[in-house]
Short mmCIF file of C-alpha atoms and ligand atoms in Angstrom, two decimals:
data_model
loop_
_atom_site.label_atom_id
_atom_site.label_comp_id
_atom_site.label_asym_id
_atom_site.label_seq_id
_atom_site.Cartn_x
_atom_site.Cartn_y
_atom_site.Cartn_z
CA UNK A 23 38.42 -101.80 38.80
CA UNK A 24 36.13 -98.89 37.34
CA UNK A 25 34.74 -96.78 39.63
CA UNK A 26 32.44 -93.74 39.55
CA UNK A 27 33.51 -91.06 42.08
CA UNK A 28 31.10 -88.59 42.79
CA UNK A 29 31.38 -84.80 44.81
CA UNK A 30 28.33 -84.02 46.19
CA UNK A 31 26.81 -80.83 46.75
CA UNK A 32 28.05 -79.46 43.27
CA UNK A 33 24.99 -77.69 41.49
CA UNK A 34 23.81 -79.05 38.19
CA UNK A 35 23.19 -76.81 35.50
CA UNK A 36 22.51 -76.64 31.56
CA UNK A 37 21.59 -78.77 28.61
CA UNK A 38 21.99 -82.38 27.86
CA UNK A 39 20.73 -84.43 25.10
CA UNK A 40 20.12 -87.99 25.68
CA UNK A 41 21.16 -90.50 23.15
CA UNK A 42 18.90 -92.98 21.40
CA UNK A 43 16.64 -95.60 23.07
CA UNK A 44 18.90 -98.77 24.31
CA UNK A 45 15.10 -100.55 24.48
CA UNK A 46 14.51 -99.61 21.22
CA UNK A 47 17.70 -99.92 19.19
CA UNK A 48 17.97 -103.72 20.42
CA UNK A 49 15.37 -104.65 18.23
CA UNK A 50 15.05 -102.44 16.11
CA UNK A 51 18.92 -104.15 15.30
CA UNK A 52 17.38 -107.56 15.68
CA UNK A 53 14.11 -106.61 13.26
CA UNK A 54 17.00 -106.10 10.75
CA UNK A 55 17.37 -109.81 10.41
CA UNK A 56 13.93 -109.56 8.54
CA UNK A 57 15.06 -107.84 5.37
CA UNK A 58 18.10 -109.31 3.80
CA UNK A 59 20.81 -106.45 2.25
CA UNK A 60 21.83 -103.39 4.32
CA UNK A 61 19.59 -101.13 6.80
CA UNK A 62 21.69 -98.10 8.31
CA UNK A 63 20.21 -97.12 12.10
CA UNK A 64 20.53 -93.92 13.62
CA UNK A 65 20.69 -92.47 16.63
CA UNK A 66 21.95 -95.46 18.12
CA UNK A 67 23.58 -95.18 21.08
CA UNK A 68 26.97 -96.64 22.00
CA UNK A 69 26.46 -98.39 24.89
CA UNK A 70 27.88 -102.16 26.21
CA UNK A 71 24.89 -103.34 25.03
CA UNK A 72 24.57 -102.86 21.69
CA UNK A 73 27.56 -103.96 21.36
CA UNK A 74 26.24 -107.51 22.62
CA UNK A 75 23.66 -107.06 19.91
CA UNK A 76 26.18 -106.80 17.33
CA UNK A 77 27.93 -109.65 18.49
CA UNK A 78 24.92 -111.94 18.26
CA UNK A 79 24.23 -110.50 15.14
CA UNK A 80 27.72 -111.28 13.41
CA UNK A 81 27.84 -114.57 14.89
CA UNK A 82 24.97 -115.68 12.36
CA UNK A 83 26.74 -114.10 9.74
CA UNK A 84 25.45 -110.59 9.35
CA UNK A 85 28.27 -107.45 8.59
CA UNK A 86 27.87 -104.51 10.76
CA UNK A 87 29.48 -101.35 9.15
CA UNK A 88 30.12 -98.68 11.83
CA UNK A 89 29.20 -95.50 9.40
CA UNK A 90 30.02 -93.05 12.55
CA UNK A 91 29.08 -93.98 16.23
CA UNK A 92 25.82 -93.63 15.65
CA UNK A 93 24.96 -94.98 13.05
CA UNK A 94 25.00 -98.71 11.95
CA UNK A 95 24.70 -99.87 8.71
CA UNK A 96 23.29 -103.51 9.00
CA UNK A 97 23.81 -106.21 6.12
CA UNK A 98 21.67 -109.60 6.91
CA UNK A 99 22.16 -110.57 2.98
CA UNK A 100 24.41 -113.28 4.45
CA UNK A 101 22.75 -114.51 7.38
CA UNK A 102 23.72 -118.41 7.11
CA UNK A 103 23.39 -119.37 10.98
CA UNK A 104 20.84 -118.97 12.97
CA UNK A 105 21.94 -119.37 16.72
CA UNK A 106 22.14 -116.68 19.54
CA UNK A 107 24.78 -118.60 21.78
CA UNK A 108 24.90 -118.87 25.35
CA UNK A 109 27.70 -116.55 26.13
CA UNK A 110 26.22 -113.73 24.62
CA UNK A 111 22.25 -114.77 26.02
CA UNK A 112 23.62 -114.73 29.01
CA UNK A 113 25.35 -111.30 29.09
CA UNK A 114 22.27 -109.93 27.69
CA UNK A 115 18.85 -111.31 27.79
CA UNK A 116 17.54 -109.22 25.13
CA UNK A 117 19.43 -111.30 22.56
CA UNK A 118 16.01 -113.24 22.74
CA UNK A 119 15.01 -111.07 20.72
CA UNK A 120 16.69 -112.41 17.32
CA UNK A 121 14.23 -115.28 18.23
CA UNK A 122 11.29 -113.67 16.59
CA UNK A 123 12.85 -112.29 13.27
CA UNK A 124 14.92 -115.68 12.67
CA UNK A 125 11.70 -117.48 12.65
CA UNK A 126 9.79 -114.74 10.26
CA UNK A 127 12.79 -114.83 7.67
CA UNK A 128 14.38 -118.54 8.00
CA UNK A 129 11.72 -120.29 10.30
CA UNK A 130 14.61 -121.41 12.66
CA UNK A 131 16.22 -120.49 15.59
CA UNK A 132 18.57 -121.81 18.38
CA UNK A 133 18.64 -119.98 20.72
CA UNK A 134 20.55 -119.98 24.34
CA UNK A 135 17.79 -120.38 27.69
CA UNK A 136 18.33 -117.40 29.30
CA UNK A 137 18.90 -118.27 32.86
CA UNK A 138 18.01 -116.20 36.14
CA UNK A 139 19.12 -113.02 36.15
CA UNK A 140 19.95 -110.51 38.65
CA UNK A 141 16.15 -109.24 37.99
CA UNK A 142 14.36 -112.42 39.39
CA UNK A 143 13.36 -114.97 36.81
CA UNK A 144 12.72 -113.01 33.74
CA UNK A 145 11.00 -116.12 32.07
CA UNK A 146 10.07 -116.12 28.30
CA UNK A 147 6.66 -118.39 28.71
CA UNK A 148 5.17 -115.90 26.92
CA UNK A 149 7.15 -115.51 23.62
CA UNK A 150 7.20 -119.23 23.49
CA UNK A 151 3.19 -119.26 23.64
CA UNK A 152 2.57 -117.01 21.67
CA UNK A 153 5.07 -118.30 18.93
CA UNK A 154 3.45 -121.87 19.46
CA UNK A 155 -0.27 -120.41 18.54
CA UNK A 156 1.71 -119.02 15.33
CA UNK A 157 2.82 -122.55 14.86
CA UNK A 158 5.92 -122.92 15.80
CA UNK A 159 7.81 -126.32 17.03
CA UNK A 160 9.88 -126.39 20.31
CA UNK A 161 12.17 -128.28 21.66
CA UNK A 162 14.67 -127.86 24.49
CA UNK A 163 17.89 -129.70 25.10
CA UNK A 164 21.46 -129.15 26.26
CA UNK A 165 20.35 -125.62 27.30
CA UNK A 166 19.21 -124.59 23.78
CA UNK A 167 15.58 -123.92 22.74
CA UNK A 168 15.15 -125.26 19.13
CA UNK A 169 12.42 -123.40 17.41
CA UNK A 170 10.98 -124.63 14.21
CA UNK A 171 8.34 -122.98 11.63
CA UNK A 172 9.49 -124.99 8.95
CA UNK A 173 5.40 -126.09 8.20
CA UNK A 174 5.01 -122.25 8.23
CA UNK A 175 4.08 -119.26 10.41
CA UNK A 176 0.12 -119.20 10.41
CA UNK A 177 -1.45 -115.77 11.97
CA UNK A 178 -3.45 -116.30 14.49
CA UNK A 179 -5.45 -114.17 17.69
CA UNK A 180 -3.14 -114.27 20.96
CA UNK A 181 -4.15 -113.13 24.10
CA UNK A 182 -1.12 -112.36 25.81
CA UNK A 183 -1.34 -113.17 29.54
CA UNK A 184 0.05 -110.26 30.69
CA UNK A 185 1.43 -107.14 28.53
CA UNK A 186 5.63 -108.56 28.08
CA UNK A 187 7.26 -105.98 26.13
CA UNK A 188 9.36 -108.81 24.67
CA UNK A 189 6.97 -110.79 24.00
CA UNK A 190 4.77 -108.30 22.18
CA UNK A 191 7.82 -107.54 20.25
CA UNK A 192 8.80 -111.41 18.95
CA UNK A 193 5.60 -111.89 18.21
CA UNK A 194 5.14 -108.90 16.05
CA UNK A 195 8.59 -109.52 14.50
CA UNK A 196 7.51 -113.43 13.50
CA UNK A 197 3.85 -111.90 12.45
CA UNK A 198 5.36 -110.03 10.05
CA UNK A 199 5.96 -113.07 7.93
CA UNK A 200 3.04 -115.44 8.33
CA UNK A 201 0.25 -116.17 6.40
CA UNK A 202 -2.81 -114.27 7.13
CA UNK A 203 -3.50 -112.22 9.77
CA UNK A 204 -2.16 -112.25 13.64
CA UNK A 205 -4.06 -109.99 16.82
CA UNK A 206 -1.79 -109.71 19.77
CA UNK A 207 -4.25 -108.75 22.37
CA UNK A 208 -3.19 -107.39 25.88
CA UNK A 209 -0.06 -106.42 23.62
CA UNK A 210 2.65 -104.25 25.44
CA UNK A 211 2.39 -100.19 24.28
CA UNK A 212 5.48 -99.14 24.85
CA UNK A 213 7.36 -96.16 23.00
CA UNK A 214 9.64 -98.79 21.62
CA UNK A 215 7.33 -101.32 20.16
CA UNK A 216 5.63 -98.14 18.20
CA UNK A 217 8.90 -97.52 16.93
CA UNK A 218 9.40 -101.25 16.10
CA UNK A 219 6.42 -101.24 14.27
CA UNK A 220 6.82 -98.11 12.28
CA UNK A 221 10.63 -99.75 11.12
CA UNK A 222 8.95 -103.07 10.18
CA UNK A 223 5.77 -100.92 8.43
CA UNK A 224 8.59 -98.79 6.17
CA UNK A 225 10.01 -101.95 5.63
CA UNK A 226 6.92 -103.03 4.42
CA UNK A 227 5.13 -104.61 6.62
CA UNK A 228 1.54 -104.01 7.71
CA UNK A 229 1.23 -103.53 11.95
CA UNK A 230 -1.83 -101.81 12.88
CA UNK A 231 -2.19 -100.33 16.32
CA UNK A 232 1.26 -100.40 17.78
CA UNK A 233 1.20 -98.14 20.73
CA UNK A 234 -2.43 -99.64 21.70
CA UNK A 235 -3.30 -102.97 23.78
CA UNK A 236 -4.68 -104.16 20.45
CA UNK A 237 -1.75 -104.92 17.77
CA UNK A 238 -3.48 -106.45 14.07
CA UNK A 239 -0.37 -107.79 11.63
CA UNK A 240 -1.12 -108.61 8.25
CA UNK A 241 1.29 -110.91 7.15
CA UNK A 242 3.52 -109.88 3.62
CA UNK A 243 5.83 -112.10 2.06
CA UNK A 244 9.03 -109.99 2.14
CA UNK A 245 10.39 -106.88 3.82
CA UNK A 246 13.40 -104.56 2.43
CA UNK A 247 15.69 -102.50 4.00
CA UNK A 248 15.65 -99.38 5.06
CA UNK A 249 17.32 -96.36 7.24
CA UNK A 250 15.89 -95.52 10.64
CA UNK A 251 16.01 -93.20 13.41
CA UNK A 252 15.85 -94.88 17.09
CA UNK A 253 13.85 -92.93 19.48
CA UNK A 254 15.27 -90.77 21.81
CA UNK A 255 15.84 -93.00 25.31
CA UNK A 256 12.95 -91.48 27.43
CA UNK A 257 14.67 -93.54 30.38
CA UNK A 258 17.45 -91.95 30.37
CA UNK A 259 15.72 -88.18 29.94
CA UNK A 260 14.09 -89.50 33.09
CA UNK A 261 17.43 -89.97 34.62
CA UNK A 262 19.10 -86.54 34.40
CA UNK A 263 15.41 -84.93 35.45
CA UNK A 264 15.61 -86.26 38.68
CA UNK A 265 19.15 -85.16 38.85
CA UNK A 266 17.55 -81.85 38.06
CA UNK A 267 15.32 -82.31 41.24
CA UNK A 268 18.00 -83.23 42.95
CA UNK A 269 20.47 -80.90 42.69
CA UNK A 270 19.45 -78.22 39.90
CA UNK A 271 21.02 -74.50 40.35
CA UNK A 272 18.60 -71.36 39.80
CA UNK A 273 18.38 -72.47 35.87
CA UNK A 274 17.38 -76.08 36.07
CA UNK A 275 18.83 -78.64 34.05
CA UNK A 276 16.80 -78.89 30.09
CA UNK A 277 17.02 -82.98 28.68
CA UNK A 278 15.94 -82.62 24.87
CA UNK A 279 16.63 -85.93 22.34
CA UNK A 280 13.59 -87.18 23.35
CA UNK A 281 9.52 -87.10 22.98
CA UNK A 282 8.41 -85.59 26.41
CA UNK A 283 4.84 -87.27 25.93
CA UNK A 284 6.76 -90.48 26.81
CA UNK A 285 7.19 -89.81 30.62
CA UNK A 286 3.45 -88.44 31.40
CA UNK A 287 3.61 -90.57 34.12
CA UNK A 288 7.01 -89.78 35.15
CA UNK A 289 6.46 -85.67 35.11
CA UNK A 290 3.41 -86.41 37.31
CA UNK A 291 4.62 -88.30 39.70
CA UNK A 292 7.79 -85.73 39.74
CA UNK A 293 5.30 -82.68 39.89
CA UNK A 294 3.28 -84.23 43.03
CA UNK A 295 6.46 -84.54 44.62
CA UNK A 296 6.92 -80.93 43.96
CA UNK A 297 9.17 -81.12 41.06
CA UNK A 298 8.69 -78.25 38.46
CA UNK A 299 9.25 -79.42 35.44
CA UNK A 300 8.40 -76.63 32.45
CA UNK A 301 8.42 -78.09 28.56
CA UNK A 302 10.83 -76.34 26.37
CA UNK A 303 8.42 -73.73 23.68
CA UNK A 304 9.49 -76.10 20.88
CA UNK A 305 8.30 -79.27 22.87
CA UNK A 306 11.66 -80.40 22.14
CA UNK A 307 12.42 -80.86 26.10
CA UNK A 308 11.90 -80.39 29.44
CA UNK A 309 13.35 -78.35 32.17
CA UNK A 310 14.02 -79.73 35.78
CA UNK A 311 14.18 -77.63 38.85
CA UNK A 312 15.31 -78.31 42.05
CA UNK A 313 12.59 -79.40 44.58
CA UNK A 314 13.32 -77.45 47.82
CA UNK A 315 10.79 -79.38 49.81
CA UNK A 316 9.76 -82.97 48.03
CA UNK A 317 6.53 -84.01 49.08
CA UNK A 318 6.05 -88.03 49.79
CA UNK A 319 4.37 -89.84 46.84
CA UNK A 320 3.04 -93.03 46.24
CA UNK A 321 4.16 -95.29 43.19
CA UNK A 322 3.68 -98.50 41.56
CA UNK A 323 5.26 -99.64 38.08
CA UNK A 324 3.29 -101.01 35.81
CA UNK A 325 3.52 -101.45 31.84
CA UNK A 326 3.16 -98.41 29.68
CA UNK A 327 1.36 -95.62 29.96
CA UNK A 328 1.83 -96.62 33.67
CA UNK A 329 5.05 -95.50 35.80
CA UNK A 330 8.15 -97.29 33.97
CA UNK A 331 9.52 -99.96 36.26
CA UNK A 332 13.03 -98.58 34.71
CA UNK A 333 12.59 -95.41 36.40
CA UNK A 334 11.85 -96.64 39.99
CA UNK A 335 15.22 -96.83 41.32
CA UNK A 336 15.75 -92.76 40.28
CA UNK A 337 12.48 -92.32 41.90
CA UNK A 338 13.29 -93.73 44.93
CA UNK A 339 16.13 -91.68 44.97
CA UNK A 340 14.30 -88.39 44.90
CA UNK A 341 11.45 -90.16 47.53
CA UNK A 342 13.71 -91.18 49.89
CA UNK A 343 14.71 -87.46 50.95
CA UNK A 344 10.71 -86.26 51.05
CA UNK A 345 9.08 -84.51 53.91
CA UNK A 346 6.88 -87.63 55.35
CA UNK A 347 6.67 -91.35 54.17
CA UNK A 348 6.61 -92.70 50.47
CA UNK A 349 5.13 -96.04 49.32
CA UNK A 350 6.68 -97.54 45.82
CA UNK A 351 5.39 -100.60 44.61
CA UNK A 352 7.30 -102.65 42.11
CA UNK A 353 5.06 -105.07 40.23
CA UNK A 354 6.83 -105.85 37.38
CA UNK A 355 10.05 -107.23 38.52
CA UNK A 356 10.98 -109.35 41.23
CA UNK A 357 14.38 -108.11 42.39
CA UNK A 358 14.60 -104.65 41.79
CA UNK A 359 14.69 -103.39 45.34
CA UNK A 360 18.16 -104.69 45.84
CA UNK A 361 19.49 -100.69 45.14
CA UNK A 362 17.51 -99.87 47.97
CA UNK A 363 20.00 -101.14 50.39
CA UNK A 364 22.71 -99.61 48.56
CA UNK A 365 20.70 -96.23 49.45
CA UNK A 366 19.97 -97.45 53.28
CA UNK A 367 24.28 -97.39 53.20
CA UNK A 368 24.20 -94.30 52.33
CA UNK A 369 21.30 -93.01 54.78
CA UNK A 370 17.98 -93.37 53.48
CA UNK A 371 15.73 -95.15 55.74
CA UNK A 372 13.63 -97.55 52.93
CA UNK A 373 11.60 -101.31 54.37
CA UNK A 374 11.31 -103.69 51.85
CA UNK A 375 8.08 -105.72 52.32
CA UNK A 376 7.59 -108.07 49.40
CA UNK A 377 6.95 -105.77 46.35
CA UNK A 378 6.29 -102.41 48.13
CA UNK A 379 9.03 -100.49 49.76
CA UNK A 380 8.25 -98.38 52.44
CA UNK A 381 10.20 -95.10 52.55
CA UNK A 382 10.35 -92.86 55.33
CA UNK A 383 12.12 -89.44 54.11
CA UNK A 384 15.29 -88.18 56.01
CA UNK A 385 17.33 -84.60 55.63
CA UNK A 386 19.84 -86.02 53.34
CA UNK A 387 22.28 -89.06 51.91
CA UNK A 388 25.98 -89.26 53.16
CA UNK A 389 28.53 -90.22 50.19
CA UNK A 390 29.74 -93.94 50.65
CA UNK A 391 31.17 -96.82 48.70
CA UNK A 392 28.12 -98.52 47.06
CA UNK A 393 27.77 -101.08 44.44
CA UNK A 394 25.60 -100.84 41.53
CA UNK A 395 23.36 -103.99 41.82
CA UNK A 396 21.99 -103.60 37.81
CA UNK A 397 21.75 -100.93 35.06
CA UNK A 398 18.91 -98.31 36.69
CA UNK A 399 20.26 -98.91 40.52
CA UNK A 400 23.17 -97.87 39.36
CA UNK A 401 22.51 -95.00 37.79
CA UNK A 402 20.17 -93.99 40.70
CA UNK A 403 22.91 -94.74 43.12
CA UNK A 404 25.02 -91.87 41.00
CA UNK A 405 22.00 -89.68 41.34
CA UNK A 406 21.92 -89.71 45.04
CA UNK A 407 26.09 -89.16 45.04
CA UNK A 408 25.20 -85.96 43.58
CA UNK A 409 23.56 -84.99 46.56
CA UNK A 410 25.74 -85.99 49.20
CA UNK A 411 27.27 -84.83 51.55
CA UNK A 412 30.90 -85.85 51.06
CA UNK A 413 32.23 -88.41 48.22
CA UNK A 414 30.41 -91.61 46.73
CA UNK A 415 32.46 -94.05 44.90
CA UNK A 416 29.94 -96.62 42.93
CA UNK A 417 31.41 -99.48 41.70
CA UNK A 418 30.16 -102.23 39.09
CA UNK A 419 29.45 -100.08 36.77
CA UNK A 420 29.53 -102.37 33.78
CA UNK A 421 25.85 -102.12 34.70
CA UNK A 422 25.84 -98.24 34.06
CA UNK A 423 28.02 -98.75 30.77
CA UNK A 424 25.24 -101.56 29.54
CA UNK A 425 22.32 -98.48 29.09
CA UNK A 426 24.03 -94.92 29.59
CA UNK A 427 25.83 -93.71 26.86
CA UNK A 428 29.05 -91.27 28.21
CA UNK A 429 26.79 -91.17 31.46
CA UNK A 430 29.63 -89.42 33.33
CA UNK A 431 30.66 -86.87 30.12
CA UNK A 432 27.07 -86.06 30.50
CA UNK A 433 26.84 -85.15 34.35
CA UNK A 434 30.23 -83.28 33.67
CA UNK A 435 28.70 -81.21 30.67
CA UNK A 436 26.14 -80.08 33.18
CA UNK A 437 28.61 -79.03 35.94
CA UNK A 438 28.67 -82.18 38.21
CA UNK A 439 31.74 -83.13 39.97
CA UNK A 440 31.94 -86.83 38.83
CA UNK A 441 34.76 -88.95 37.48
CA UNK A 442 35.36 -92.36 36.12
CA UNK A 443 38.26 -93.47 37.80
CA UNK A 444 40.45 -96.94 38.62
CA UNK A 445 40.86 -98.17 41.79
CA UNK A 446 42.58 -101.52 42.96
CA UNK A 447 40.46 -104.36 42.47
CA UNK A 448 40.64 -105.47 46.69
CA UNK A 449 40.01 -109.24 46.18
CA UNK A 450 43.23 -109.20 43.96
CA UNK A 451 45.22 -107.70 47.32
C1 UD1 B 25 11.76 -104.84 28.70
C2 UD1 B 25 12.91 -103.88 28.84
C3 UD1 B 25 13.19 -103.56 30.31
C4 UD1 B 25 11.92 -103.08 30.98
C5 UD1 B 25 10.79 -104.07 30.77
C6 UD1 B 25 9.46 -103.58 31.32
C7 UD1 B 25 14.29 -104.37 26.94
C8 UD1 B 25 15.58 -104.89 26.45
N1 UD1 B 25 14.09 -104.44 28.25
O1 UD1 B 25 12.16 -106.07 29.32
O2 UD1 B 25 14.18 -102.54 30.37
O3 UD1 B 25 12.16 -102.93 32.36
O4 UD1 B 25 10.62 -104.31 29.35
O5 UD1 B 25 9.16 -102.35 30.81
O6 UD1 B 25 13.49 -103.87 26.19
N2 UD1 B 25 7.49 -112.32 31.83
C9 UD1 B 25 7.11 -113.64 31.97
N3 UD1 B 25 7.08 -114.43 30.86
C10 UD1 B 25 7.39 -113.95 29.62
C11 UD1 B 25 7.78 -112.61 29.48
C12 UD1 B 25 7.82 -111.80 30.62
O7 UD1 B 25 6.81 -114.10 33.07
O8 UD1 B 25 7.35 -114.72 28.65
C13 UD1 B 25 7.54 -111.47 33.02
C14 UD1 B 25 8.97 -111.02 33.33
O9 UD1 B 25 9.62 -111.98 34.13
C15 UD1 B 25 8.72 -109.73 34.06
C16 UD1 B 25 7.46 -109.16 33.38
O10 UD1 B 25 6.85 -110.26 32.75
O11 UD1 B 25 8.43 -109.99 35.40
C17 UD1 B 25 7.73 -108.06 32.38
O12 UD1 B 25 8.59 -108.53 31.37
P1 UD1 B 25 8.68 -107.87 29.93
O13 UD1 B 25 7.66 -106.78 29.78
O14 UD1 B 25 8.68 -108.95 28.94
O15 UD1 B 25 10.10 -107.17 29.99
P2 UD1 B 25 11.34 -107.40 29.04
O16 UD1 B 25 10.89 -107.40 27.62
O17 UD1 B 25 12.16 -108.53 29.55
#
């Protein structure tokens, strides 16, 4: 069993560059699916699940060329099936996202129901509504959802009910290829949709307004390939700048690799805790320092340009050892408190009350065994070992390996005592 073992106490100091966005190369690999020959990504980092994404992708007959680990050079020429099975859905929900692009280029797709999921529910009403308005068929049976376009994809105006990053995306990716012209309105503006949209427009598509709640595609009857750069993983900058806060020496720890105007939310919420946070004189970065004193904050997760729901775990982290009580309120996901008791184990003193957790600060976390309950508790419950007093040993991190790319090389590179270690497995004893 993999373990991460973590010293507390150790300052963190220097420069790390975070790899590409996990959020974004997912379907940015599915989108590829739209433009039979060979587009090279890159920037893409190697993580668990991209991996999966590859997988689902070779199953329906694509060849994935790994030019250097980075970079992925993508041939859909001989795309002949168009199924994303159930093992693969279920390791990783965002195969859903083939759904989208098989429709645009073949007007099928089979694809596995994504069950629950350690996040709550995680439906896909949405995509499925959205894709029916296009005029698409569905069916479900023996666990499969059949989707059929075969009369054509028609563009249309959706109002999407609420603003699904997923469901933004499919739709875009099938809107691509219809006839006429498609609105998504209420349409997710996340960092990684614009750089969905700006792959599909090189490819030659036409999206207006990615980035905006308004998203107008003009459908074109073929796309080609091309090479693209994923966006730097503004998640994961997030991450090591609360380990900055955290746990910086005198020189703060500097995260460049990504666009710093895609955490204004984030670098507020740090700064009212008391985080300094400067921007690098290129703009290419920022620089975390340690908050002696972190001042309680309040913070609810909402969709882009609001606080990222993927960051509230690390934020919790940080809140949890403020000077008076902190209120976060989760209201995109169901079940994403369930690192907070992790956290308790090690000392923090956190109520869950529905969606909002109540935090009241104390002086400090004590290292413990902890389990990583998904990809950003995990990482969070890293964070707080690097605080600790004593040793923290986090296990299950398959969750940390699905989003973090060398997540422990990293913390080394800046000085942290951390290693990825094996222990006995104790249910095999
Ligand atoms: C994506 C990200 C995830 C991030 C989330 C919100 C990927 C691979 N994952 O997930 O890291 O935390 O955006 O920023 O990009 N919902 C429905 N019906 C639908 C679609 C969504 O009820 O058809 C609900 C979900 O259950 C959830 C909420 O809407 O409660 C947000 O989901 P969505 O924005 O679609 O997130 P994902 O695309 O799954």
């Amino acid at each position: 069993m993999d373990i991460i073992r973590v010293e507390g106490g150790h300052p963190l100091e220097g420069t790390v560059r975070v790899s590409g966005a996990k959020n974004s190369a997912l379907k940015l690999m599915a989108a590829t699916l739209l433009a039979p020959g060979t587009t090279t990504l890159t920037n893409v980092p190697d993580i668990s699940d991209v991996h999966v994404m590859g997988k689902v992708l070779k199953r329906m007959g694509a060849r994935i060329e790994v030019v250097d680990k980075h970079t992925l050079a993508i041939d859909t020429s001989g795309v002949d099936s168009w199924e994303a099975p159930y093992e693969l859905v279920a390791k990783m929900r965002a195969s859903t996202a083939v759904m989208g692009p098989l429709l645009g280029r073949f007007g099928k797709a089979k694809i596995a129901m994504p069950g629950g999921c350690n996040l709550g529910a995680r439906k896909i009403d949405m995509h499925i509504l959205g894709l029916e308005a296009l005029g698409v068929e569905f069916d479900t049976s023996h666990g499969y959802i059949h989707a059929d376009a075969s009369k054509g994809l028609t563009g249309t105006n959706v109002t999407l009910e609420f603003a699904s990053v997923g469901a933004t995306e499919n739709l875009i990716m099938a809107a691509v290829r219809a006839a006429g012209t498609t609105v998504i309105d209420n349409a997710a503006r996340e960092p990684e949709i614009v750089d969905l949209a700006c792959m599909l427009n090189e490819m030659g598509a036409q999206i207006q307004g990615a980035g905006t709640p308004v998203v107008t595609v003009e459908g074109v009857n073929e796309l080609h390939p091309v090479t693209h750069r994923v966006v730097g993983d503004r998640i994961e900058a997030g991450t090591f700048l609360v380990a900055g806060a955290l746990v910086a020496g005198p020189a703060g720890v500097t995260v460049t690799g990504f666009s710093p105007q895609h955490l204004g939310m984030v670098i507020r919420k740090m700064e009212a805790m008391g985080v300094r946070i400067e921007t690098l004189p290129d703009g290419s970065g920022l620089t975390a320092h340690r908050a002696e004193h972190i001042a309680p904050v309040d913070i609810q997760t909402l969709p882009f340009p609001g606080f990222p729901t993927d960051m509230q775990a690390q934020a919790m982290t940080l809140s949890a050892l403020a000077e008076g009580n902190s209120i976060i309120t989760e209201n995109i996901f169901e079940n994403r408190f369930m690192f907070a008791s992790e956290l308790v184990r090690m000392g923090a003193d956190i109520h869950i009350e529905g969606h909002h957790a109540m935090i009241h600060g104390v002086r400090g976390y004590s290292g413990a065994p902890v389990t990583s309950p998904d990809l950003r508790g995990g990482a969070a419950l890293v964070l707080a070992g690097l605080i600790a007093e004593g040793t923290t040993d986090v296990s299950a991190i398959h969750h940390i390996d699905r989003g973090y790319e060398n997540f422990v090389e990293k913390l080394v590179g800046l000085d942290a005592c951390v290693e990825r270690t094996t222990v006995p497995d104790p249910d095999l004893d």
